[in-house]
Structure formats: C-alpha cells, structure tokens
CSV table of C-alpha atoms and ligand atoms in Angstrom, one decimal:
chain,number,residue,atom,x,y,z
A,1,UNK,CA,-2.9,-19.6,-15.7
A,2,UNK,CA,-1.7,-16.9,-12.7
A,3,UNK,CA,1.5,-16.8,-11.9
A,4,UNK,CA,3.6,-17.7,-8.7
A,5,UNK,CA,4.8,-14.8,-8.7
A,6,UNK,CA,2.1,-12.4,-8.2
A,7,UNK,CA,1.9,-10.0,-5.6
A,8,UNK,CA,-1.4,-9.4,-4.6
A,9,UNK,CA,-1.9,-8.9,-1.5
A,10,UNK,CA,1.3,-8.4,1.2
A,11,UNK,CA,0.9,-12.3,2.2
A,12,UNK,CA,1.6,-13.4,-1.7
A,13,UNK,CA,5.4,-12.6,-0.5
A,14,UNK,CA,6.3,-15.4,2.1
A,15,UNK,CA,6.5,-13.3,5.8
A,16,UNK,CA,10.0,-14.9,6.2
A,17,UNK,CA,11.0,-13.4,2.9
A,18,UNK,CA,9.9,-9.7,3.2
A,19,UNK,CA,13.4,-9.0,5.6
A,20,UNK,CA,15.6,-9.5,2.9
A,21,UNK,CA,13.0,-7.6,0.4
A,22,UNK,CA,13.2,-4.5,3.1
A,23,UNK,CA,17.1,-5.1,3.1
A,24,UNK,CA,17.2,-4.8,-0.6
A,25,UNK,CA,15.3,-1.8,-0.9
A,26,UNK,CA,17.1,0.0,1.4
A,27,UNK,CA,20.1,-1.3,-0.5
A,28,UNK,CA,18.7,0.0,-4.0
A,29,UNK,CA,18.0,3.6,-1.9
A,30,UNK,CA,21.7,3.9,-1.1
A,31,UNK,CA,22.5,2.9,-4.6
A,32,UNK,CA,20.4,5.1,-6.4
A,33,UNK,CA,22.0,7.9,-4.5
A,34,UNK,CA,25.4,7.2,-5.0
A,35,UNK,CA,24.6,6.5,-8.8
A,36,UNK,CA,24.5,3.1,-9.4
A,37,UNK,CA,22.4,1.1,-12.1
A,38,UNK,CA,20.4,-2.1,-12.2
A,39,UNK,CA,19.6,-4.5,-14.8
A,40,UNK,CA,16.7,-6.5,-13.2
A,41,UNK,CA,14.2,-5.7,-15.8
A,42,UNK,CA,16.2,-5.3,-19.0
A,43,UNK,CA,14.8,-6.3,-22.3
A,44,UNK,CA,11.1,-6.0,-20.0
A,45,UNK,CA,8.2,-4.3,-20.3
A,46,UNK,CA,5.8,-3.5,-17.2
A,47,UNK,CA,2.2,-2.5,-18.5
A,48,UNK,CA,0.8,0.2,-15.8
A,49,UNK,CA,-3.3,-0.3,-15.8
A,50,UNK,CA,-5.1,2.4,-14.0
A,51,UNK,CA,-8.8,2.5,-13.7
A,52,UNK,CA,-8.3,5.4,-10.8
A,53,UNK,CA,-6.6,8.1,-10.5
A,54,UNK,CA,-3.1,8.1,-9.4
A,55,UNK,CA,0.3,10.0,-8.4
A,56,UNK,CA,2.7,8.3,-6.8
A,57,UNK,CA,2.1,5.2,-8.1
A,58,UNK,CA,2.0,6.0,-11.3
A,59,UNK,CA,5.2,7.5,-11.2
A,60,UNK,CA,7.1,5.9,-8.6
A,61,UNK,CA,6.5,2.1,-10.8
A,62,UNK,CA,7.4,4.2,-14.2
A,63,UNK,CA,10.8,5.7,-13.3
A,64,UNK,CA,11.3,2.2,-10.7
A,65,UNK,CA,11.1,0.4,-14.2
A,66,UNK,CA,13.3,2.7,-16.1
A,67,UNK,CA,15.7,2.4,-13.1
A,68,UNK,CA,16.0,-1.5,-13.5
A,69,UNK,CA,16.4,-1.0,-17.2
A,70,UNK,CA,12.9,-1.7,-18.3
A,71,UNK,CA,10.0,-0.1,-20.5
A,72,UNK,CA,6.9,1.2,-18.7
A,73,UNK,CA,3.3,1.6,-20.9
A,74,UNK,CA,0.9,3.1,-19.1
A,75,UNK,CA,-2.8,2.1,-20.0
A,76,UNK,CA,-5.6,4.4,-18.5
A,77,UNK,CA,-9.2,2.8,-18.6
A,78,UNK,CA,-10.3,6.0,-20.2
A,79,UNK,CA,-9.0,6.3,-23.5
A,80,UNK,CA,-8.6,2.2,-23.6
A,81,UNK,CA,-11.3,-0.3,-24.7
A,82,UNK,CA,-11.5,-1.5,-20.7
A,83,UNK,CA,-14.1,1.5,-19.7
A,84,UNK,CA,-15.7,0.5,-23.1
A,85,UNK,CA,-16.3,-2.9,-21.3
A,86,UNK,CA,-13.5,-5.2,-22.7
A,87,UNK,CA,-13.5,-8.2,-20.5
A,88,UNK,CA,-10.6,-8.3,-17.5
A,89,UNK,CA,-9.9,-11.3,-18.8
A,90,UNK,CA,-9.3,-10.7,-22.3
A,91,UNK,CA,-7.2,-7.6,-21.2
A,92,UNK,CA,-4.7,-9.7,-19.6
A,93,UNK,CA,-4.1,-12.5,-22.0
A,94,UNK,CA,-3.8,-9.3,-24.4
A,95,UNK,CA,-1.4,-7.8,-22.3
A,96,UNK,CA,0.4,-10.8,-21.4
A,97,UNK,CA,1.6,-11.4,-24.7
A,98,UNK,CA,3.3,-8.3,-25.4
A,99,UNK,CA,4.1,-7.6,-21.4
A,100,UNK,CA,6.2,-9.3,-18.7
A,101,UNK,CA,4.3,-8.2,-15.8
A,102,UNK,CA,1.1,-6.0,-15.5
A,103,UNK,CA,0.2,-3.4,-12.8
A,104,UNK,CA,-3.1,-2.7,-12.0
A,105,UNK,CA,-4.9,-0.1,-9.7
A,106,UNK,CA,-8.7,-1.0,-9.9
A,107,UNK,CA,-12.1,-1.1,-7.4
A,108,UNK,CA,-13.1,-4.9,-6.9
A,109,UNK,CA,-10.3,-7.1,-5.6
A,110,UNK,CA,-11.9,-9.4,-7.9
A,111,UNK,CA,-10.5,-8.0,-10.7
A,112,UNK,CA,-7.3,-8.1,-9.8
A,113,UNK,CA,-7.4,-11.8,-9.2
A,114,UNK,CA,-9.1,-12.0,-12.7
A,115,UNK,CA,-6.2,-10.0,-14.4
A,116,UNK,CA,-3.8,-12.3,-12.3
A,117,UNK,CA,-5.7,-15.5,-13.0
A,118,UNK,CA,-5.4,-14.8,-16.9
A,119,UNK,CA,-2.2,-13.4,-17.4
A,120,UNK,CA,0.6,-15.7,-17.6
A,121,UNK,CA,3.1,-12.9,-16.7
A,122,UNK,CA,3.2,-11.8,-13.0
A,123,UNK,CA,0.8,-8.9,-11.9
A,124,UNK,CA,1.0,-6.1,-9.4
A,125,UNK,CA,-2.0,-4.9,-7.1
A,126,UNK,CA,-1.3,-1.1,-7.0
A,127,UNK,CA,-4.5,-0.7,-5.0
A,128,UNK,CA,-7.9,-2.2,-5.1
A,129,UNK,CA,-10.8,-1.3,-3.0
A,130,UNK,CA,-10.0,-4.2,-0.5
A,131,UNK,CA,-6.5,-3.6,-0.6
A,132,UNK,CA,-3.0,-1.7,-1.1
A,133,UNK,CA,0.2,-3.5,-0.5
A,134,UNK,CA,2.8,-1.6,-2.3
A,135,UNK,CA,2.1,1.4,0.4
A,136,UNK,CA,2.5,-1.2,3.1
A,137,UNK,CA,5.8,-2.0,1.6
A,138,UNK,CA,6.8,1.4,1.4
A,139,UNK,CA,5.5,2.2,4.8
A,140,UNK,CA,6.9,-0.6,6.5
A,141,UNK,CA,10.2,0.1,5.2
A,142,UNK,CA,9.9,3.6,6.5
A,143,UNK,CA,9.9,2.0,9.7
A,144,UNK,CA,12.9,-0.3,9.6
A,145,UNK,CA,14.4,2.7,8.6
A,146,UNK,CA,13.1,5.0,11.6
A,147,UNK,CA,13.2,2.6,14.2
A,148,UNK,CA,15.7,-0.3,13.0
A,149,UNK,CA,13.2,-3.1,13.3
A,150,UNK,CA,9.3,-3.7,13.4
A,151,UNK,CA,9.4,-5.1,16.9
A,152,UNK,CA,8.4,-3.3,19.8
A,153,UNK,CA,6.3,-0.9,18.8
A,154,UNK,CA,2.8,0.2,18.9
A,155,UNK,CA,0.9,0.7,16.0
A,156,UNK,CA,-2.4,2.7,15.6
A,157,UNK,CA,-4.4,3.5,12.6
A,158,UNK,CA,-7.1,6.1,13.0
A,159,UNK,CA,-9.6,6.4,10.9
A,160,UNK,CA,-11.8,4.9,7.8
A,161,UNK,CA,-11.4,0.7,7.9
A,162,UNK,CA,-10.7,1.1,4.3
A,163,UNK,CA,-8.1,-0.8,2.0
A,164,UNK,CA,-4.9,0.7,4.0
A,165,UNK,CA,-6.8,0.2,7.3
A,166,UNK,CA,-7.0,-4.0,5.6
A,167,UNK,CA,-3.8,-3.7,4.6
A,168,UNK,CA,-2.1,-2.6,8.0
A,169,UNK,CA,-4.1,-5.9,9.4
A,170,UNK,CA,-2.8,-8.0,6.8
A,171,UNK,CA,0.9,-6.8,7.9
A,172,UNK,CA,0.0,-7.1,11.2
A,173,UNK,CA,-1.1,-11.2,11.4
A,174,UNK,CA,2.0,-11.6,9.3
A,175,UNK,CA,4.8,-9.8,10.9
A,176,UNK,CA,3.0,-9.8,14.4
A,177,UNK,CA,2.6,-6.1,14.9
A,178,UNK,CA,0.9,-4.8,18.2
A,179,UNK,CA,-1.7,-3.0,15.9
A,180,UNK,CA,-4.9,-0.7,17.3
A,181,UNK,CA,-7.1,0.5,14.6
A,182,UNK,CA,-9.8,3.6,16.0
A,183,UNK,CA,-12.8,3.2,13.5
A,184,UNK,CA,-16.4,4.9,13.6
A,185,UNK,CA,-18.5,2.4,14.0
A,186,UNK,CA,-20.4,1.3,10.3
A,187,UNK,CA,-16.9,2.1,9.0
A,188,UNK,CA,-14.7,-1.4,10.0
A,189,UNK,CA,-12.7,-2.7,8.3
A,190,UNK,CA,-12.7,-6.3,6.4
A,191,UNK,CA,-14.2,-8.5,8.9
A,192,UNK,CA,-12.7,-11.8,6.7
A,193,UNK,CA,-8.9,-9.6,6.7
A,194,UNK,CA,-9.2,-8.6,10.4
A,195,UNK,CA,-10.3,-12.7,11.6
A,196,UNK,CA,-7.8,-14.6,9.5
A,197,UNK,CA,-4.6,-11.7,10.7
A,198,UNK,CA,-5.8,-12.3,14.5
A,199,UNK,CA,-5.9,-16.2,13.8
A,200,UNK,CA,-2.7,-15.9,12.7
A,201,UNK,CA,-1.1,-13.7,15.6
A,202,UNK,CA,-2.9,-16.4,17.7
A,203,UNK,CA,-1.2,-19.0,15.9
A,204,UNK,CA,2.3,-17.5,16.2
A,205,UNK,CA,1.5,-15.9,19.8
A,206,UNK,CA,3.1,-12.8,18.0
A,207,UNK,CA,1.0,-9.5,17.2
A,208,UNK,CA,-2.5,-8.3,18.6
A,209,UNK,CA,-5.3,-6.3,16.8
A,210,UNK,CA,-7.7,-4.4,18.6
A,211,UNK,CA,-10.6,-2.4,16.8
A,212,UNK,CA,-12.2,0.3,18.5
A,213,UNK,CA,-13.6,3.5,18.6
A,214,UNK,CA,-11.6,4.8,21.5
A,215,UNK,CA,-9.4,7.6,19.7
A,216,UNK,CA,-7.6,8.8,22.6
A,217,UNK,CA,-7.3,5.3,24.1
A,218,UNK,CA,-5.9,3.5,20.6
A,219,UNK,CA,-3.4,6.6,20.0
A,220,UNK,CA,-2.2,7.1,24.0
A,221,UNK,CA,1.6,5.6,24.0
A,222,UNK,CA,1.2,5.1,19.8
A,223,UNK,CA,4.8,5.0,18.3
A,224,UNK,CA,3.5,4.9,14.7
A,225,UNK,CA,0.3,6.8,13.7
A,226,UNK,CA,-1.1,6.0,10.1
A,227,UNK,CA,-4.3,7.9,8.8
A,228,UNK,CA,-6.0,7.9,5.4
A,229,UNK,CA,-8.6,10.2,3.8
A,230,UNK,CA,-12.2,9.6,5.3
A,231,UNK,CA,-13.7,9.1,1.5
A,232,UNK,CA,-11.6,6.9,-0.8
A,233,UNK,CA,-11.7,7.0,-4.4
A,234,UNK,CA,-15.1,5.7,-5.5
A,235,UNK,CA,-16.8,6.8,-2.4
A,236,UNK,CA,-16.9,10.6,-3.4
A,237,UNK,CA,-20.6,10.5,-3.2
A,238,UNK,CA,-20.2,10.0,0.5
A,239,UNK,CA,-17.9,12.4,0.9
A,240,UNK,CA,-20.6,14.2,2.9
A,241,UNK,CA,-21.6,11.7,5.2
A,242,UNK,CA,-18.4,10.9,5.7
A,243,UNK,CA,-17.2,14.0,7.1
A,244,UNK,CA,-20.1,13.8,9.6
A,245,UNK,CA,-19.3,10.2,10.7
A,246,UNK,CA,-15.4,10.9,11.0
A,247,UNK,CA,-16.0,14.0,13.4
A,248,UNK,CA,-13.1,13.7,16.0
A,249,UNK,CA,-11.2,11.5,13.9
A,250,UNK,CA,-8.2,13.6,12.9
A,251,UNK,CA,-4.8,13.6,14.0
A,252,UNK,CA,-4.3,16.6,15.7
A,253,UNK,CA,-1.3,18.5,17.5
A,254,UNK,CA,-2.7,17.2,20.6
A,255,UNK,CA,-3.6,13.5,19.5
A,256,UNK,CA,0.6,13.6,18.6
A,257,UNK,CA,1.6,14.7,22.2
A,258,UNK,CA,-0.6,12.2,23.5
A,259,UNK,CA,1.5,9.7,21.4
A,260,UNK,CA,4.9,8.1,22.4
A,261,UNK,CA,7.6,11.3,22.2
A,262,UNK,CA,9.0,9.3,19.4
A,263,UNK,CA,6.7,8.8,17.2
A,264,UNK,CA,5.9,8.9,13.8
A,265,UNK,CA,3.4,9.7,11.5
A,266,UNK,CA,2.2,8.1,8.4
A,267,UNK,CA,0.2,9.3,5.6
A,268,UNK,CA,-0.1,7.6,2.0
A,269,UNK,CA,-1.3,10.6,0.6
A,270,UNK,CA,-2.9,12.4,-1.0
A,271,UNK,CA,-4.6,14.2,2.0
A,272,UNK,CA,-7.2,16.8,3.2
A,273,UNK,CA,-5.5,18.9,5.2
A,274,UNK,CA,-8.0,20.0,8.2
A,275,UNK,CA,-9.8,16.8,7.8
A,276,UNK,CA,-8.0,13.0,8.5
A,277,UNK,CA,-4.9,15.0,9.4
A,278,UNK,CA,-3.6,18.6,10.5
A,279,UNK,CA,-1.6,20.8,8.5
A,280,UNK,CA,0.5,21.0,11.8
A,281,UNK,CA,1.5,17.4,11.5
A,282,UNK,CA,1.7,16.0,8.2
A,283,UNK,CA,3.7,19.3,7.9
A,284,UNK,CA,5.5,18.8,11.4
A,285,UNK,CA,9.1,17.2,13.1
A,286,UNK,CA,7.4,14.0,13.2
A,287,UNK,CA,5.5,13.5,9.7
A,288,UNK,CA,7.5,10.6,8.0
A,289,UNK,CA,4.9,11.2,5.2
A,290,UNK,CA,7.6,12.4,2.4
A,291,UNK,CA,10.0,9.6,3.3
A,292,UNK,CA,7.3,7.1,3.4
A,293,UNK,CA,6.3,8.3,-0.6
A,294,UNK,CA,9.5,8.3,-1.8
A,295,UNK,CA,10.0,4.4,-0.9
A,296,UNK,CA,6.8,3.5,-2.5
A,297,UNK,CA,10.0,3.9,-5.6
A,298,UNK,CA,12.6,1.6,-3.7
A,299,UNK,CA,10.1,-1.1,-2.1
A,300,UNK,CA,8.5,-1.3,-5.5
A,301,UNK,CA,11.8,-1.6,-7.5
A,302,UNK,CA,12.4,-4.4,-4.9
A,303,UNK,CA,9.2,-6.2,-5.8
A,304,UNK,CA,10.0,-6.3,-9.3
A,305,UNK,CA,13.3,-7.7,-8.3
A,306,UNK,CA,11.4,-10.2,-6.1
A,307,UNK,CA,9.2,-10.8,-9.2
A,308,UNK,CA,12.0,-11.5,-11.5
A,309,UNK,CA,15.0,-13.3,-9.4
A,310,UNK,CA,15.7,-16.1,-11.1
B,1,LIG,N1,-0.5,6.6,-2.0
B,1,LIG,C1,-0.8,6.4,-3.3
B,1,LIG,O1,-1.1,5.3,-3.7
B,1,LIG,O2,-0.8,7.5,-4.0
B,1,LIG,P1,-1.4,7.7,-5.5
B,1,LIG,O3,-2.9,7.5,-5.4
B,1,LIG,O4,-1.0,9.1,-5.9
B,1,LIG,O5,-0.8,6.6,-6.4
B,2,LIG,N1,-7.8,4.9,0.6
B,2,LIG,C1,-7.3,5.7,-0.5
B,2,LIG,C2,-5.9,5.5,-0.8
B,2,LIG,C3,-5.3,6.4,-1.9
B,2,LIG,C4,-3.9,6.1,-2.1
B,2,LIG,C5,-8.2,5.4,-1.8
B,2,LIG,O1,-8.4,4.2,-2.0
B,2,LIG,O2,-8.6,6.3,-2.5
C-alpha cells in the first residue's frame, strides 16, 4: 500500500520543496503568535505510536494537531497489544482505518517502513534508531531563522554517530551543507547514510562531509554546533562504556570560543548536563536549544500541511 506521502526520512520531501516547507513554518510561527487558526487537519485524526519514551514530540505533534483543527490519539506500546507482540503490520491496517495519518517513534527503521508499507494513510517517523527527521526540520529551521539561509556556513556535529548524527548527513547530501561530524572511533555513523549524502554532494558539487575524530579540528571556525546524548534510548546498558569512549567529547566553554563568534549551538534534548554538553552552554548566549524545541511544533505543523495539501 504506503503512501506518497510519507515522510520518513528528510529525503521523502523533495530537496527543492523543503524552502517553501521552512517558509511556511515560519509563517505558521508568526501566526500562532498573533492568534490565528488553521484548518489543515479538520475532521482528522493523527494516531501518535510511541514505543519510547518521549517529550517534545509527544507534545509538540499533539497540540500541532489540535492547532490545525485535528484529533490526536496517542498509543503507547505499553498498555497496547503492540509490546504484547501484535504484528506492525496488522497495527497499521488497524490504525489506518480509523486514522488519517499515524506517527510512530520506534527502534528498527524497519518498522517504520512496515507501518508505512501497510497503512494506506500517510505516516510520520518521529524517530527510529537510524533516524530522526522531524528534529532536522525543526533544527534546520532554527537556522534560516538565525542566519537567514543554510548557505555558507559550517556545520559540526560532535559526538555519538547515532540517528541525529544520520540525520544531519541526510540534510547535508540534500541541501549541500559543509558538514564535519567529530565521532570516537567504533561510534560512526551509518556508513550506507554517510556514502549515498557524499555521492550526492559529489553529484551536485554542493556540500562536503568529513568524519573524524579531530574535536578541536571539526569545531575550529564551526558556525553551528549540534551534540546529542552519548547513550540513546535503547543503549542504556552501555551507558557505561559509553561515557568512557566519549571522554573529551563535550562541548565545552572553551570548544564554543574556539568556534566562529557567531555561532550557535544545537541540542535536541533531552541532555546530560556535564556530559555531551556543559551547563555553561546549553544554558549560555549562544544555546539556540529552546528555540530549536519549540519549532519541532511549527516544522511539524508544516509537515502535516505538506502531508495533506491537496
Ligand atoms: N528531541 C526529541 O525528540 O525529544 P523527545 O524525546 O522528548 O521527543
Ligand atoms: N539520540 C537520541 C535522541 C533523543 C531525542 C535517542 O535516540 O535517544
């Protein structure tokens, strides 16, 4: 079945389309402010599947739906029949029938293409273990906001090569970011994610990803510093290890004046203080943190616009 308009990973939006998206979400910000309501999703329900733990997702696509005049129903595995084993599949013909579109935040990117190649109606990845493109939405919009454009700027992600790390390569093939990710060795990220984004900066000559594990080379001149805990959820067990193999992997006061003087810094949050990230700087002048989680709400609501334009 699927749907062709699924959003699944940041390429299942067209790269020449996500401008206007990033126009329209900064449009529905200024809105929202000044009162205004929208109607994209009226008469529509959203079914919200989580199968880890979540805050700002959760809540940011539950009031987004409410706010384009929709009905949210939030499904938790526990406490449904899907930690009991109900098949993937079976969930989302289920849901497809009563739903319009289904979230889901899961482990295996797998399952999310299950969910999507089932469900008729179209479906949402709000984070897998491979992947989490509604924070790249969000953060990406923070900085068109911050900067005006995406052009021109450095980009450095220190830290684990988890789904953020894949994600930030994703965004970088397709919008051709000068992107440097600083990664312990044994912790990479997606070597498939990492060749098919630098065959496609190769094939538009726009963009450039470098993997290292160079701290203070990849964040010297950075204009955009994104981290992420060291143990994502799952990994808890390793939590440990982790901290061990991550040792001089924290953005710090002095990593930041190392950086361009005007840059920013990203965090999706939730973090560990003292660990990925100082209190000093997610706290600080340049921490674009709290903006970046409030327009996980407006790049969203502009997804589910994108999802339902006729
Ligand atoms: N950044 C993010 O996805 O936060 P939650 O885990 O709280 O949803
Ligand atoms: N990498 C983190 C992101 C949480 C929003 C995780 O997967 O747990």
């Amino acid at each position: 079945m699927s749907n062709d308009r699924d959003f699944l990973t940041l390429a299942s939006i067209p790269a020449s389309e996500w401008p206007a998206l990033w126009r329209n979400a900064i449009a529905l910000k200024a809105e929202r402010a000044a009162g205004q309501r929208h109607h994209a999703l009226d008469g529509k329900t959203v079914a919200l599947v989580f199968e880890k733990a979540s805050t700002r997702t959760r809540v940011s696509f539950e009031v987004g739906v409410y706010e384009l005049g929709g009905h949210a129903v939030v499904l938790s595995s526990q406490g449904s029949q899907i930690a009991r084993g109900e098949p993937i599949e079976d969930t989302a013909r289920v849901l497809a029938g009563y739903c319009n579109a289904i979230m889901i935040r899961t482990f295996g990117q797998d399952r999310v293409e299950a969910l999507a190649q089932w469900a008729n109606v179209p479906v949402i990845n709000g984070l897998s273990d491979l992947h989490h493109p509604c924070q790249l939405a969000a953060d990406l919009m923070t900085v068109i906001e911050r900067f005006g454009a995406l052009d021109g700027l450095r980009y450095t992600w220190i830290g684990d090569g988890n789904n953020m790390a894949n994600s930030w390569i994703e965004a970088a093939g397709l919008f051709g970011l000068d992107l440097t990710l600083a990664c312990p060795d044994g912790y990479r990220p997606d070597q498939t994610i990492l060749a098919e984004a630098t065959a496609r900066c190769a094939a538009s000559g726009r963009g450039r990803i470098t993997v290292t594990n160079d701290v203070a080379a990849a964040s010297r001149g950075a204009d955009v510093l994104s981290t992420d805990v060291w143990a994502s959820m799952g990994q808890e067990a390793e939590a440990q290890q982790r901290q061990t193999a991550f040792a001089g992997y924290c953005i710090d006061d002095a990593m930041l004046a190392a950086a361009a003087p005007r840059a920013i810094v990203l965090h999706c949050l939730p973090a560990h203080r003292g660990e990925e990230i100082m209190g000093s700087v997610l706290d600080g002048a340049q921490s674009a943190a709290w903006q970046q989680a409030e327009n996980r709400l407006h790049a969203q609501k502009a997804i589910l616009q994108w999802q339902f334009a006729k």
